[in-house]
mmCIF file of C-alpha atoms in Angstrom:
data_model
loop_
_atom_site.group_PDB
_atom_site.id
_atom_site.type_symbol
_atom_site.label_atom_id
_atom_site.label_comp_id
_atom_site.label_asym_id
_atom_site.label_seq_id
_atom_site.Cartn_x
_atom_site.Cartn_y
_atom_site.Cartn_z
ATOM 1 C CA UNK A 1 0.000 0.000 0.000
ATOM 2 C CA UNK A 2 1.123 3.716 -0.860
ATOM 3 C CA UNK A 3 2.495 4.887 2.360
ATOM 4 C CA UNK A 4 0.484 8.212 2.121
ATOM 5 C CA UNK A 5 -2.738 6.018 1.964
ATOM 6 C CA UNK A 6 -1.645 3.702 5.053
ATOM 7 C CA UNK A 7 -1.183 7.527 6.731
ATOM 8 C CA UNK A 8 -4.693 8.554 5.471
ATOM 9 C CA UNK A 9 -6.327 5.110 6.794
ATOM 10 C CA UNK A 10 -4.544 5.715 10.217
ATOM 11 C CA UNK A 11 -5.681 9.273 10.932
ATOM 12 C CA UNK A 12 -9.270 8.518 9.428
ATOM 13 C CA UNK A 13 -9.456 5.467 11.997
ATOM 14 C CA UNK A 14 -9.319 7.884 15.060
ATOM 15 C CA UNK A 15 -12.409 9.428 16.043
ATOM 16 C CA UNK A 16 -11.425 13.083 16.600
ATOM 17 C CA UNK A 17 -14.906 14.908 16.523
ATOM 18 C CA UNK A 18 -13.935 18.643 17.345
ATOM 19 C CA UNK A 19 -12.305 19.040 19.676
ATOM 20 C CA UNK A 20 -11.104 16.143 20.225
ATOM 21 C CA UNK A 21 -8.023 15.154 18.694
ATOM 22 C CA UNK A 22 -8.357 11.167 19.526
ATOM 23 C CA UNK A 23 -4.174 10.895 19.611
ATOM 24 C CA UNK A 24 -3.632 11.967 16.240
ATOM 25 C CA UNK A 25 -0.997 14.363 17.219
ATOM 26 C CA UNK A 26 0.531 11.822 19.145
ATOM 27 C CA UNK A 27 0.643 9.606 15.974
ATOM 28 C CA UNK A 28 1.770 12.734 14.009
ATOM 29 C CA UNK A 29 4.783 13.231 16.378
ATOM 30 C CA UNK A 30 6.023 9.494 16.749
ATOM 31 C CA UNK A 31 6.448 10.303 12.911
ATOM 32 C CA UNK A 32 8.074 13.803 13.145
ATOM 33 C CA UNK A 33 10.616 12.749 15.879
ATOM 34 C CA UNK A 34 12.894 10.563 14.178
ATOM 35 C CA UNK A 35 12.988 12.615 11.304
ATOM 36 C CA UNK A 36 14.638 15.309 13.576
ATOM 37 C CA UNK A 37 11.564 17.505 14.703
ATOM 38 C CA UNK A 38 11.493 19.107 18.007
ATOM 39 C CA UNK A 39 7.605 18.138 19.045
ATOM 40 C CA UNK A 40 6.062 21.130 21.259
ATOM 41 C CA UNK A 41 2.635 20.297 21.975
ATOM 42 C CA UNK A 42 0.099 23.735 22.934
ATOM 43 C CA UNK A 43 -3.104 22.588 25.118
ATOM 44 C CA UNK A 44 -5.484 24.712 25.894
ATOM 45 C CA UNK A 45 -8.737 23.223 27.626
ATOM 46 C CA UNK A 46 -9.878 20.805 25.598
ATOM 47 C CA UNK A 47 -7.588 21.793 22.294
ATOM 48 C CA UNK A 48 -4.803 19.913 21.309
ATOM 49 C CA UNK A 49 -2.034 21.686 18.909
ATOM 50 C CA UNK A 50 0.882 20.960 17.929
ATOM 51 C CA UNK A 51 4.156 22.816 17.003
ATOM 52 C CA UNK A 52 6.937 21.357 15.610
ATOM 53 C CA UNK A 53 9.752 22.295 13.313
ATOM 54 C CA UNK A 54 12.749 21.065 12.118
ATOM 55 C CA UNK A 55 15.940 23.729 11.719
ATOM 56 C CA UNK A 56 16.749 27.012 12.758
ATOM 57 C CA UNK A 57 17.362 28.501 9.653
ATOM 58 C CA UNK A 58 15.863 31.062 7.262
ATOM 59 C CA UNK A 59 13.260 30.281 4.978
ATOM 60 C CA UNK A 60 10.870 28.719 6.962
ATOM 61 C CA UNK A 61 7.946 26.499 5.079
ATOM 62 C CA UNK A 62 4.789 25.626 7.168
ATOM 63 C CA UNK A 63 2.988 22.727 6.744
ATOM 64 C CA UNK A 64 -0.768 23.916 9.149
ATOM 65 C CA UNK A 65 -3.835 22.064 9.094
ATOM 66 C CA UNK A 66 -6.339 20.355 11.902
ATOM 67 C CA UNK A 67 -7.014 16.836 13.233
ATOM 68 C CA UNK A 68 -10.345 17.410 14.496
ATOM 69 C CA UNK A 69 -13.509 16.647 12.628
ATOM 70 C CA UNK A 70 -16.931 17.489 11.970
ATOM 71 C CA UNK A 71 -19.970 14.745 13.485
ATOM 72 C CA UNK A 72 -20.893 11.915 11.141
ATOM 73 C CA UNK A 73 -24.365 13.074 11.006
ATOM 74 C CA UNK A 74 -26.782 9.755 10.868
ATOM 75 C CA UNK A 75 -24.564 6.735 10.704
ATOM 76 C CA UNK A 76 -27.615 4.396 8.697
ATOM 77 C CA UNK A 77 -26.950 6.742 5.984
ATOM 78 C CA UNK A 78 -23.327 6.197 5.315
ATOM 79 C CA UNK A 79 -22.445 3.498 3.055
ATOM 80 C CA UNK A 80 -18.906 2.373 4.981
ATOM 81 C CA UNK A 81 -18.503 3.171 8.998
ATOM 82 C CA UNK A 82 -16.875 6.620 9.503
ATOM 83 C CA UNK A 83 -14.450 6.115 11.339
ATOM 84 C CA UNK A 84 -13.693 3.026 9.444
ATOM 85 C CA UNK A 85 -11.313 3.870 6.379
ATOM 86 C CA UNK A 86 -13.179 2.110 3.460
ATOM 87 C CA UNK A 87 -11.108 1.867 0.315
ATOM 88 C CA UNK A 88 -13.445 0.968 -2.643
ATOM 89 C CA UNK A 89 -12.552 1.192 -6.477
ATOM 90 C CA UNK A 90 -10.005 4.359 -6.249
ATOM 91 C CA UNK A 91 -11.908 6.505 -3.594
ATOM 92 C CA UNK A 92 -11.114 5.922 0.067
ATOM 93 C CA UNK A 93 -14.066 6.611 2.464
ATOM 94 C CA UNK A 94 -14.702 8.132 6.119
ATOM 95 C CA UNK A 95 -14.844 11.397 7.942
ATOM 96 C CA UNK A 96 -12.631 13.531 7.263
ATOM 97 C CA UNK A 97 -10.785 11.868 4.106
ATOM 98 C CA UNK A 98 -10.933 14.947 1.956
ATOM 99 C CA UNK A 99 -11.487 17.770 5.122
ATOM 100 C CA UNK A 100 -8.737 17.176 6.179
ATOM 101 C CA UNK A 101 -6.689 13.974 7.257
ATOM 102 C CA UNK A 102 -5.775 12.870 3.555
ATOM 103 C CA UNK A 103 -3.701 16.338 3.531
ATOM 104 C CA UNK A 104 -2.171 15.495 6.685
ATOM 105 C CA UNK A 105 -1.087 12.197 5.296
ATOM 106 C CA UNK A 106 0.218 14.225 2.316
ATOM 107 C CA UNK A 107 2.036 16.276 4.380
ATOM 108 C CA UNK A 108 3.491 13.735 6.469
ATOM 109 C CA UNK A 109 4.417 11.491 2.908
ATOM 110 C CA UNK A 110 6.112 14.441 1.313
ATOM 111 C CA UNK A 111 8.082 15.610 4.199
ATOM 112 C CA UNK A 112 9.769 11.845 4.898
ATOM 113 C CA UNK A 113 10.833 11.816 1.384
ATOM 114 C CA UNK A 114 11.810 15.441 1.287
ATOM 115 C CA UNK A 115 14.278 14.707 3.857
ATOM 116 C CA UNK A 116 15.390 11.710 3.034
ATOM 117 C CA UNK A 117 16.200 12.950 -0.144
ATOM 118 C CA UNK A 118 18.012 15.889 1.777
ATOM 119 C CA UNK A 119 18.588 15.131 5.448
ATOM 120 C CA UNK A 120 20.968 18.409 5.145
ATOM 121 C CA UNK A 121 18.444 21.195 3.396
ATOM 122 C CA UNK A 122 18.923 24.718 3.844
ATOM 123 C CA UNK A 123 16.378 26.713 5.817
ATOM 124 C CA UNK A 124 13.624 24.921 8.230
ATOM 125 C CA UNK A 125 10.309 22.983 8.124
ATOM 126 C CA UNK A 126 7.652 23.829 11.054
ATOM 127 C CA UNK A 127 4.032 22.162 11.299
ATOM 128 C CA UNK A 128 0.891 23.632 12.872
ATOM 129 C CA UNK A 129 -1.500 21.277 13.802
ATOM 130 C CA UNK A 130 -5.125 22.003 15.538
ATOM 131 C CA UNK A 131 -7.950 20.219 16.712
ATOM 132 C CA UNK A 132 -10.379 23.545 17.180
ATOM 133 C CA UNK A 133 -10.484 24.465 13.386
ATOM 134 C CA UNK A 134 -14.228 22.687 12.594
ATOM 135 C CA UNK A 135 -15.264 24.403 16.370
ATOM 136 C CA UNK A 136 -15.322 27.575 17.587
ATOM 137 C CA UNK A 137 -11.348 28.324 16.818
ATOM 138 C CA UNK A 138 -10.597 29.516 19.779
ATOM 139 C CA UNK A 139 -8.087 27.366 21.720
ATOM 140 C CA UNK A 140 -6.806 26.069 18.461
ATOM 141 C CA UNK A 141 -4.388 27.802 15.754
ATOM 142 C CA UNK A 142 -4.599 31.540 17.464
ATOM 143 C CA UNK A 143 -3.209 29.874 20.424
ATOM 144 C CA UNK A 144 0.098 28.951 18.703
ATOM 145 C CA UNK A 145 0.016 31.784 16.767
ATOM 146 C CA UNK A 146 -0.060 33.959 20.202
ATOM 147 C CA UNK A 147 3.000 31.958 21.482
ATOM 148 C CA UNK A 148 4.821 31.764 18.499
ATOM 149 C CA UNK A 149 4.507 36.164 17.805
ATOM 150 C CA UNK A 150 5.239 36.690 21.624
ATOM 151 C CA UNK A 151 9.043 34.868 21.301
ATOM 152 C CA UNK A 152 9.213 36.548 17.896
ATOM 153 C CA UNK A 153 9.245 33.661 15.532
ATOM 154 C CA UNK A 154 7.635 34.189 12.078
ATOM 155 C CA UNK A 155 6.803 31.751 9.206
ATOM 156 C CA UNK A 156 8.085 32.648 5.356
ATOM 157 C CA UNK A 157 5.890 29.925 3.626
ATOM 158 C CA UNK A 158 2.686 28.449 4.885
ATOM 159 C CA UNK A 159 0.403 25.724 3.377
ATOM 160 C CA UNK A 160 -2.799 25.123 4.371
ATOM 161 C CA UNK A 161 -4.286 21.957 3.314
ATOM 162 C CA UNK A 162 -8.119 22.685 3.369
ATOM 163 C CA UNK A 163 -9.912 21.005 0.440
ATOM 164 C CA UNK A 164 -9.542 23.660 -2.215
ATOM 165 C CA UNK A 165 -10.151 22.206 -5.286
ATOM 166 C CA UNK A 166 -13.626 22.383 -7.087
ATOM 167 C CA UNK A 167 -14.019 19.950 -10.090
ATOM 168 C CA UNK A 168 -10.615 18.602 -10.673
ATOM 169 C CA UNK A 169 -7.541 17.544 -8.786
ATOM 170 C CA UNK A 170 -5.290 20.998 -8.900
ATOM 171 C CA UNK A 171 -7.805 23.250 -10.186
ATOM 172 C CA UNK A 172 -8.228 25.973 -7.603
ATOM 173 C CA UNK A 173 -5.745 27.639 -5.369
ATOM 174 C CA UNK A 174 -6.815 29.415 -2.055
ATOM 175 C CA UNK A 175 -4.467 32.650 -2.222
ATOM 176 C CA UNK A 176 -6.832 34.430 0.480
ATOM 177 C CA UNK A 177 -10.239 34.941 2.459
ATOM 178 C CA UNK A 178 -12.644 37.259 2.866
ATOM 179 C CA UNK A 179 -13.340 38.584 6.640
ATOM 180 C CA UNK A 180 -16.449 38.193 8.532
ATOM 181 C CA UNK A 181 -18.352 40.486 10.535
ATOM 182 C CA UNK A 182 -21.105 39.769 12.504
ATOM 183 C CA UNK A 183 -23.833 42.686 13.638
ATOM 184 C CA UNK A 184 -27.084 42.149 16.151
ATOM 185 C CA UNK A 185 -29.750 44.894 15.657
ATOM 186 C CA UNK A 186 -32.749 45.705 18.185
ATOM 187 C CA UNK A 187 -34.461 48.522 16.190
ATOM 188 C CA UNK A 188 -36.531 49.899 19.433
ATOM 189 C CA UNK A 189 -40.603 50.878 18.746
ATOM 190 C CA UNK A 190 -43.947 50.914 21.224
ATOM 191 C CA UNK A 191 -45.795 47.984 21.577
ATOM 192 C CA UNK A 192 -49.066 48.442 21.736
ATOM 193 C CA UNK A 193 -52.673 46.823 20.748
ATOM 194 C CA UNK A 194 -52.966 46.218 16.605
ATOM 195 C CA UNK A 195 -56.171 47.720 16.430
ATOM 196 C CA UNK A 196 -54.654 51.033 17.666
ATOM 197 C CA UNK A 197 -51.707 51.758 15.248
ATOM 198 C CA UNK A 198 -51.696 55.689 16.372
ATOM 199 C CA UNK A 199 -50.610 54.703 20.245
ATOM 200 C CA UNK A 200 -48.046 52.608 18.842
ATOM 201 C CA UNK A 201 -44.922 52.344 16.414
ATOM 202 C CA UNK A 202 -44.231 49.581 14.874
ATOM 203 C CA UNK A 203 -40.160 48.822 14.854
ATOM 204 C CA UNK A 204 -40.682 46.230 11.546
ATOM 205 C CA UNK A 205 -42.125 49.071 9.398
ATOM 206 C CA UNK A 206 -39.619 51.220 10.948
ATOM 207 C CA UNK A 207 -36.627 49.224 9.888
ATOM 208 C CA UNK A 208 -38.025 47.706 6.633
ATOM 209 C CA UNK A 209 -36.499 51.468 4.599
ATOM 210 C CA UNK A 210 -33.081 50.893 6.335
ATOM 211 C CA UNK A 211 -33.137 47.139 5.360
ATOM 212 C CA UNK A 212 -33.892 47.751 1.636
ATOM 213 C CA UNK A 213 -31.113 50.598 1.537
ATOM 214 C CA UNK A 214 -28.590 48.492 3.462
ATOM 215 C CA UNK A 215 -29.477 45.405 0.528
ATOM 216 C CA UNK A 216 -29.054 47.713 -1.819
ATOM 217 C CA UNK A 217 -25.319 49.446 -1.242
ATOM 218 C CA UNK A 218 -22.468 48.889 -3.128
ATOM 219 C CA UNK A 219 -20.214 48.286 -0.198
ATOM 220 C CA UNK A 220 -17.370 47.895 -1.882
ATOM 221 C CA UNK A 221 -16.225 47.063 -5.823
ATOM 222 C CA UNK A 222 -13.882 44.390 -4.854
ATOM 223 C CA UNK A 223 -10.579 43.724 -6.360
ATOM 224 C CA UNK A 224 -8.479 41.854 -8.532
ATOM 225 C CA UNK A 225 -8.774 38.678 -6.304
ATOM 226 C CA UNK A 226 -11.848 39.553 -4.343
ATOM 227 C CA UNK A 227 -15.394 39.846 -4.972
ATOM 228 C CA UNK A 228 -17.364 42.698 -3.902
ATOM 229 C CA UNK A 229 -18.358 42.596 -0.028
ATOM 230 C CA UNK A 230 -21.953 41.254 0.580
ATOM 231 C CA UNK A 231 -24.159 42.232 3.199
ATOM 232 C CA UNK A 232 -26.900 39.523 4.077
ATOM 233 C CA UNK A 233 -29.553 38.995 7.123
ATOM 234 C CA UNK A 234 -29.212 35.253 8.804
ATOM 235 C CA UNK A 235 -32.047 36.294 11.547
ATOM 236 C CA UNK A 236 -34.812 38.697 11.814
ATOM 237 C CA UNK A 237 -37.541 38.232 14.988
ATOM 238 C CA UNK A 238 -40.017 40.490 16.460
ATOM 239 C CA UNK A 239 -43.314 39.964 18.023
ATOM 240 C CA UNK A 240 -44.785 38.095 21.036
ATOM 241 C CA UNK A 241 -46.965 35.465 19.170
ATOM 242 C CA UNK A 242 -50.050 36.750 19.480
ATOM 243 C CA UNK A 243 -51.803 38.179 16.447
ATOM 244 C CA UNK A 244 -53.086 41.507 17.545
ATOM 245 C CA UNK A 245 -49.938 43.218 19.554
ATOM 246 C CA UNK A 246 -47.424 45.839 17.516
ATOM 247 C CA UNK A 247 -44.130 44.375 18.721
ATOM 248 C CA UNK A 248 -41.612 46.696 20.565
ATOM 249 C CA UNK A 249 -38.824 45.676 19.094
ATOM 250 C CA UNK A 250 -37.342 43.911 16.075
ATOM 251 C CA UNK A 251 -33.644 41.836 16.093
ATOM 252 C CA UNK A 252 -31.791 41.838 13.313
ATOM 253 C CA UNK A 253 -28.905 39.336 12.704
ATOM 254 C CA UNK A 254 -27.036 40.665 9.834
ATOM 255 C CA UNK A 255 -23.420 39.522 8.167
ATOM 256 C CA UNK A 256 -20.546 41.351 5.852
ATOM 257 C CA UNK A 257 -18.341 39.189 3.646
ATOM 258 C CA UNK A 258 -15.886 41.862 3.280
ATOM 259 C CA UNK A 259 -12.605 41.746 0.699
ATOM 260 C CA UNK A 260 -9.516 43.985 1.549
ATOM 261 C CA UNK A 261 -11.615 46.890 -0.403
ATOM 262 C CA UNK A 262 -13.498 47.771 2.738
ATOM 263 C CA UNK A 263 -12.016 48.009 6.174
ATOM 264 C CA UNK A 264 -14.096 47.033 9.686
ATOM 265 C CA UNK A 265 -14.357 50.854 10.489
ATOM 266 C CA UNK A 266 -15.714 51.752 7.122
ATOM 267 C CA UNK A 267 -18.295 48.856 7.434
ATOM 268 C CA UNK A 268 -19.469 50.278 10.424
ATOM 269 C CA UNK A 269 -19.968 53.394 9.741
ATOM 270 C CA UNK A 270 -21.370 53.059 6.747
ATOM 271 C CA UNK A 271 -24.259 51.038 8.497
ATOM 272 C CA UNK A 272 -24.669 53.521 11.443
ATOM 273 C CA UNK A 273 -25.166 56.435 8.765
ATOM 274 C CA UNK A 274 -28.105 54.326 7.166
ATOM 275 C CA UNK A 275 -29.735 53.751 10.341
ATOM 276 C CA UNK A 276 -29.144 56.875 11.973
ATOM 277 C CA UNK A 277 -30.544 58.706 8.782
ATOM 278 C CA UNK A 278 -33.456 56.685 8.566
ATOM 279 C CA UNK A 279 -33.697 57.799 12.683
ATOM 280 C CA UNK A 280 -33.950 54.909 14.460
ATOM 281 C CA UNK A 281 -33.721 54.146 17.927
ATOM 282 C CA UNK A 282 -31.383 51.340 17.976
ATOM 283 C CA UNK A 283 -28.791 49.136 19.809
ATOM 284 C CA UNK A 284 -26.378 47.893 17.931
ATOM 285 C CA UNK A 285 -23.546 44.716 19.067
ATOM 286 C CA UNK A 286 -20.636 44.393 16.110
ATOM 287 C CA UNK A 287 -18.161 40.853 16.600
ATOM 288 C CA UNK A 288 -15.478 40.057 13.753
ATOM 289 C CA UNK A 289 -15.650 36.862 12.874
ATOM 290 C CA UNK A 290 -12.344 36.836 10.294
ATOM 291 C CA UNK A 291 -10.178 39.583 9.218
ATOM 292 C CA UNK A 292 -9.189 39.330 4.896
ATOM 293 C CA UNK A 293 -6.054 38.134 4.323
ATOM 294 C CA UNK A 294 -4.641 37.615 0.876
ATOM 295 C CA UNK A 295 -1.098 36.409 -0.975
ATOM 296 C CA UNK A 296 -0.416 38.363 -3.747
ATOM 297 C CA UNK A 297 1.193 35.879 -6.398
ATOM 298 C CA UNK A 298 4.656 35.590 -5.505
ATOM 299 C CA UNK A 299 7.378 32.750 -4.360
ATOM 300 C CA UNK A 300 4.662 30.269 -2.839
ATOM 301 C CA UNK A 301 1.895 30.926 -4.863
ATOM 302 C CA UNK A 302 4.221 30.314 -8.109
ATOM 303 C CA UNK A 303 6.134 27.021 -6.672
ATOM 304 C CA UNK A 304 2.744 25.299 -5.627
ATOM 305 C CA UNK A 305 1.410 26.534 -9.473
ATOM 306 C CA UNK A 306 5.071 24.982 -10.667
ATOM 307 C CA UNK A 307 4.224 21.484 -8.714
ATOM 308 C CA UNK A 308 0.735 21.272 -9.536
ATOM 309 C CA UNK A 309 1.441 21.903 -13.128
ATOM 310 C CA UNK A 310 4.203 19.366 -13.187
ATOM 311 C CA UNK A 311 2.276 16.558 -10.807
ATOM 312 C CA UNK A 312 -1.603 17.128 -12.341
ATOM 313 C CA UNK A 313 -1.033 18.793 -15.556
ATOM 314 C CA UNK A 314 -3.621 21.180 -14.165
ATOM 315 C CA UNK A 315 -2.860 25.429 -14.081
ATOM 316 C CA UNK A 316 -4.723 25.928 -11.052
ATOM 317 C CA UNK A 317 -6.764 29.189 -10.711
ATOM 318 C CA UNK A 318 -6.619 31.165 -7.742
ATOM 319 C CA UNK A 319 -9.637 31.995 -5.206
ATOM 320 C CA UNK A 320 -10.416 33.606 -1.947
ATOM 321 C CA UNK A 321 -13.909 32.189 -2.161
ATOM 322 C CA UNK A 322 -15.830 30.131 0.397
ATOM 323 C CA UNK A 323 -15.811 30.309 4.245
ATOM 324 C CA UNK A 324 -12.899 30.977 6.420
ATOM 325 C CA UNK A 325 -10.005 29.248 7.479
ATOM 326 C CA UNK A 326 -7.153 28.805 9.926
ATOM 327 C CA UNK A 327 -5.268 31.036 7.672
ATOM 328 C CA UNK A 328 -6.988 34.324 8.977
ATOM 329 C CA UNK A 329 -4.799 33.634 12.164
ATOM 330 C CA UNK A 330 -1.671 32.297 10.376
ATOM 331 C CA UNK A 331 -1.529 35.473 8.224
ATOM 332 C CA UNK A 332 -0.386 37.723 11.302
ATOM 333 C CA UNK A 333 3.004 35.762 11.272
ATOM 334 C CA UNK A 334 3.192 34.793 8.144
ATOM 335 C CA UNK A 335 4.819 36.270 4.865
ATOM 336 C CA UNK A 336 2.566 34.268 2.495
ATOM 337 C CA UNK A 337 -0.273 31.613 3.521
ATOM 338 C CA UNK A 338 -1.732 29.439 0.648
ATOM 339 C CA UNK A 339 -4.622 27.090 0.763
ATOM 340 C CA UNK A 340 -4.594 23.886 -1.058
ATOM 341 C CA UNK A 341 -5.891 20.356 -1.039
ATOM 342 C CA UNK A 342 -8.172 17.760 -2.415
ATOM 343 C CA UNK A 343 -11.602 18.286 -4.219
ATOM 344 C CA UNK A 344 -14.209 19.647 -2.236
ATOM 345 C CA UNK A 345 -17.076 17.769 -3.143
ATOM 346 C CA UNK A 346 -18.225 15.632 -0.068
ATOM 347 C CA UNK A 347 -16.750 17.343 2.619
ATOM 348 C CA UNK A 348 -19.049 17.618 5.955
ATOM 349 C CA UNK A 349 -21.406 15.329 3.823
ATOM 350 C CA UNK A 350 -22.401 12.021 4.116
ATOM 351 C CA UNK A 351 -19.835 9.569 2.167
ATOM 352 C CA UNK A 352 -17.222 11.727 2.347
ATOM 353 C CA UNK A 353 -13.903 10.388 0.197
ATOM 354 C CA UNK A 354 -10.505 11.245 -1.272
ATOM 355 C CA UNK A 355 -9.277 9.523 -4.414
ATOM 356 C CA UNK A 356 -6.345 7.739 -4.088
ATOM 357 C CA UNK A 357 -4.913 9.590 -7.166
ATOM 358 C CA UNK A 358 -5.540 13.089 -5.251
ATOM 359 C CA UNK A 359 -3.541 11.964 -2.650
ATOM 360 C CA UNK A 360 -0.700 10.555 -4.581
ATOM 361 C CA UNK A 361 -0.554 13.775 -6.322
ATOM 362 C CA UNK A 362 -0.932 15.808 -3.475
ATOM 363 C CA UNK A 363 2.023 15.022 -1.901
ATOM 364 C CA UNK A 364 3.983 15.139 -4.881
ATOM 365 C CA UNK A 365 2.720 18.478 -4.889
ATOM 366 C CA UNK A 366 3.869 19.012 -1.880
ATOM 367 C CA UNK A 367 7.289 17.466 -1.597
ATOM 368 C CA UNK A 368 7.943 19.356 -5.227
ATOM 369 C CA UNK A 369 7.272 22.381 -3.511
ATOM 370 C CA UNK A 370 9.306 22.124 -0.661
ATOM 371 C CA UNK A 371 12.411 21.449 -3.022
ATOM 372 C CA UNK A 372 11.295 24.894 -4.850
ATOM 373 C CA UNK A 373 10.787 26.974 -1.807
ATOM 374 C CA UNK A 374 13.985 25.555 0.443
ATOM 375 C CA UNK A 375 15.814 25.499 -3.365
ATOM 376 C CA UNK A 376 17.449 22.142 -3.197
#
C-alpha cells in the first residue's frame, strides 16, 4: 500500500470529533521525531495543537492544518462506517478523508521523502496542527500563533491543506479569504394593541427602509482577487406570538463578507449612517468573525502553481472564495499563507472520500514544492 494512503487510513481510523483530537498528534509526532523535529505540543482546555519544526534557519515552510472533525451526522446513511477507512474502487471513504486527514497524510508522505532525499536542506520545516479548526477556533491555531509572535518567531511559507479544489484535482488555489463580521440589531418601537396603530410604532415598518437601503449598497467594488463585499440577514424576529400586539422591538442578525476593499471601520460606519438617517432608535452589538487576508502571487503561490502543473497537468486558478479558514490567524506571522488540497465535493457530507490519485498527487505536490521553496 502507498504509504500516504496507510497515513490517510490511520488518521481517518481515530475518532477526533472537534475538539477532540483522539491521539492523532501523538501519531503525528512518533512520525516527526525521528525525522529530527522538536515536538512542542500547545493545550489549551480541551484543544490539542501541535508545534513542531525542524531547523533554525531562514526560509521557513509551514505545513498547518487540523485533526479534528466534523460529526458523522446519521450513521444508517453512510455506506462504509466513519471512522472506518473504506477503500473501494479508487476513492477511500470516512470522515474527514478529503477535510482534512488525507492532507495530513500528504504532508506527512512528502516531508519523509523530502528529507530523506536531503537530510541536510537549507532553511527549516515547522508544522501547525489544531484540533479547534471545525469548532469555535478559539483554543486552536490563534493559540500557537499567540505563542509563536510573543518569542518573535515568524513563518516565510505556509500551506494550508483545506480542500480547495472544485471539479478537478489541482484546479483551484486558495491565495486568500474574505473577513467576517457579525452585527445584532434591536431597532426599538412601542408595543401596543394592533387595532390602535396611532398609540403605537411599529419597529418592523420602521426598519423595513433601512433594510432595503442596506441590501441595496455597493459596499465595496472588490478587487483583482476579491469579490465585492456582501451584506446579508441570517435572523430577523419580532413579536410576542399573538396576532393583535405591535411588537416593541425587532432583532436583526445581519453579516458582511468583506474583501480587503473595505475596512471594519468603514463597514461600520457606513451602516450607522443608514440607520441613523433613517432615525432609528437602535442598539447595535458588532463581533469580527475573520479579518481578509490575501497572498499576492509571488514565491509560494508560483512554486505550488510549478508542482501542480508538473504533478496534475492542471494550471490551477486562484480563489479567496468560500468560508474561512485557519489562515486568517496564520496570516499575522506569516509572509505568504496558501490554501490547497483535495476536491471539495463531499466534505461535511455524508460519504465523504478522497481519491487515491488526489492523494498521490498531493504530496507530490507538496514534496515538489518544498524542493522549490527551500531550493534544493
Amino acid at each position: 500500500m502507498n504509504k500516504v494512503i496507510e497515513y490517510a487510513r490511520e488518521l481517518i481510523a481515530r475518532r477526533s470529533v472537534t475538539p477532540e483530537d483522539a491521539g492523532c498528534q501523538a501519531w503525528l509526532a512518533d512520525r516527526l521525531r525521528p525525522l529530527g523535529f522538536v515536538i512542542e505540543p500547545v493545550v489549551h482546555g480541551e484543544v490539542t495543537n501541535l508545534w513542531a519544526r525542524r531547523g533554525s534557519g531562514a526560509p521557513l515552510v509551514c505545513f498547518a492544518g487540523h485533526t479534528d472533525v466534523v460529526p458523522t451526522g446519521p450513521l444508517e446513511k453512510w455506506s462504509y462506517d466513519p471512522f472506518t477507512p473504506t477503500q473501494s474502487d479508487d476513492w477511500l471513504y470516512g470522515r474527514g478523508a478529503a477535510d482534512m486527514k488525507g492532507s495530513i497524510a500528504a504532508f506527512l508522505a512528502a516531508v519523509e521523502d523530502f528529507v530523506a532525499a536531503h537530510p541536510h536542506h537549507p532553511g527549516s520545516i515547522a508544522w501547525l496542527i489544531t484540533s479547534d479548526e471545525e469548532g469555535p477556533a478559539i483554543d486552536g491555531t490563534v493559540r500557537v500563533v499567540e505563542r509563536l509572535a510573543a518569542r518573535g518567531e515568524t513563518i516565510d511559507y505556509c500551506i494550508v491543506g483545506e480542500p480547495t479544489c472544485a471539479e478537478r484535482f489541482g484546479d483551484t488555489l486558495k491565495n486568500g479569504r474574505r473577513g467576517s463580521l457579525h452585527g445584532r440589531l434591536a431597532v426599538q418601537g412601542v408595543q401596543g394593541h394592533i387595532a390602535y396603530p396611532h398609540l403605537a410604532r411599529n419597529p418592523i415598518h420602521l426598519a423595513a427602509p433601512a433594510i432595503a437601503e442596506l441590501d441595496a449598497t455597493v459596499w465595496d467594488e472588490g478587487n483583482e482577487y476579491f469579490p465585492p463585499t456582501t451584506w446579508q440577514i441570517s435572523n430577523i424576529h419580532g413579536g410576542t406570538g399573538a396576532t393583535n400586539v405591535i411588537p416593541g422591538h425587532v432583532d436583526i442578525v445581519f453579516n458582511f463578507r468583506f474583501s480587503t476593499a473595505s475596512t471594519v471601520e468603514g463597514l461600520q460606519a457606513r451602516v450607522r449612517d443608514i440607520l441613523d438617517r433613517h432615525g432609528l432608535r437602535y442598539d447595535l452589538d458588532w463581533e469580527l468573525g475573520a479579518k481578509p487576508y490575501l497572498t499576492p502571487r509571488g514565491d509560494l503561490v508560483e512554486a505550488l502553481s510549478a508542482a501542480i502543473r508538473a504533478s496534475a497537468g492542471v494550471e490551477p486558478a486562484l480563489s479567496t472564495t468560500g468560508g474561512t479558514s485557519d489562515g486568517r490567524f496564520i496570516a499575522d506571522i506569516a509572509r505568504e499563507v496558501v490554501e490547497f488540497g483535495p476536491v471539495n465535493q463531499t466534505i461535511h457530507k455524508i460519504d465523504e472520500c478522497v481519491g487515491v490519485g488526489e492523494l498521490e498527487m498531493l504530496t507530490d505536490v507538496y514534496r515538489r514544492t518544498l524542493e522549490s521553496l527551500l531550493r534544493v
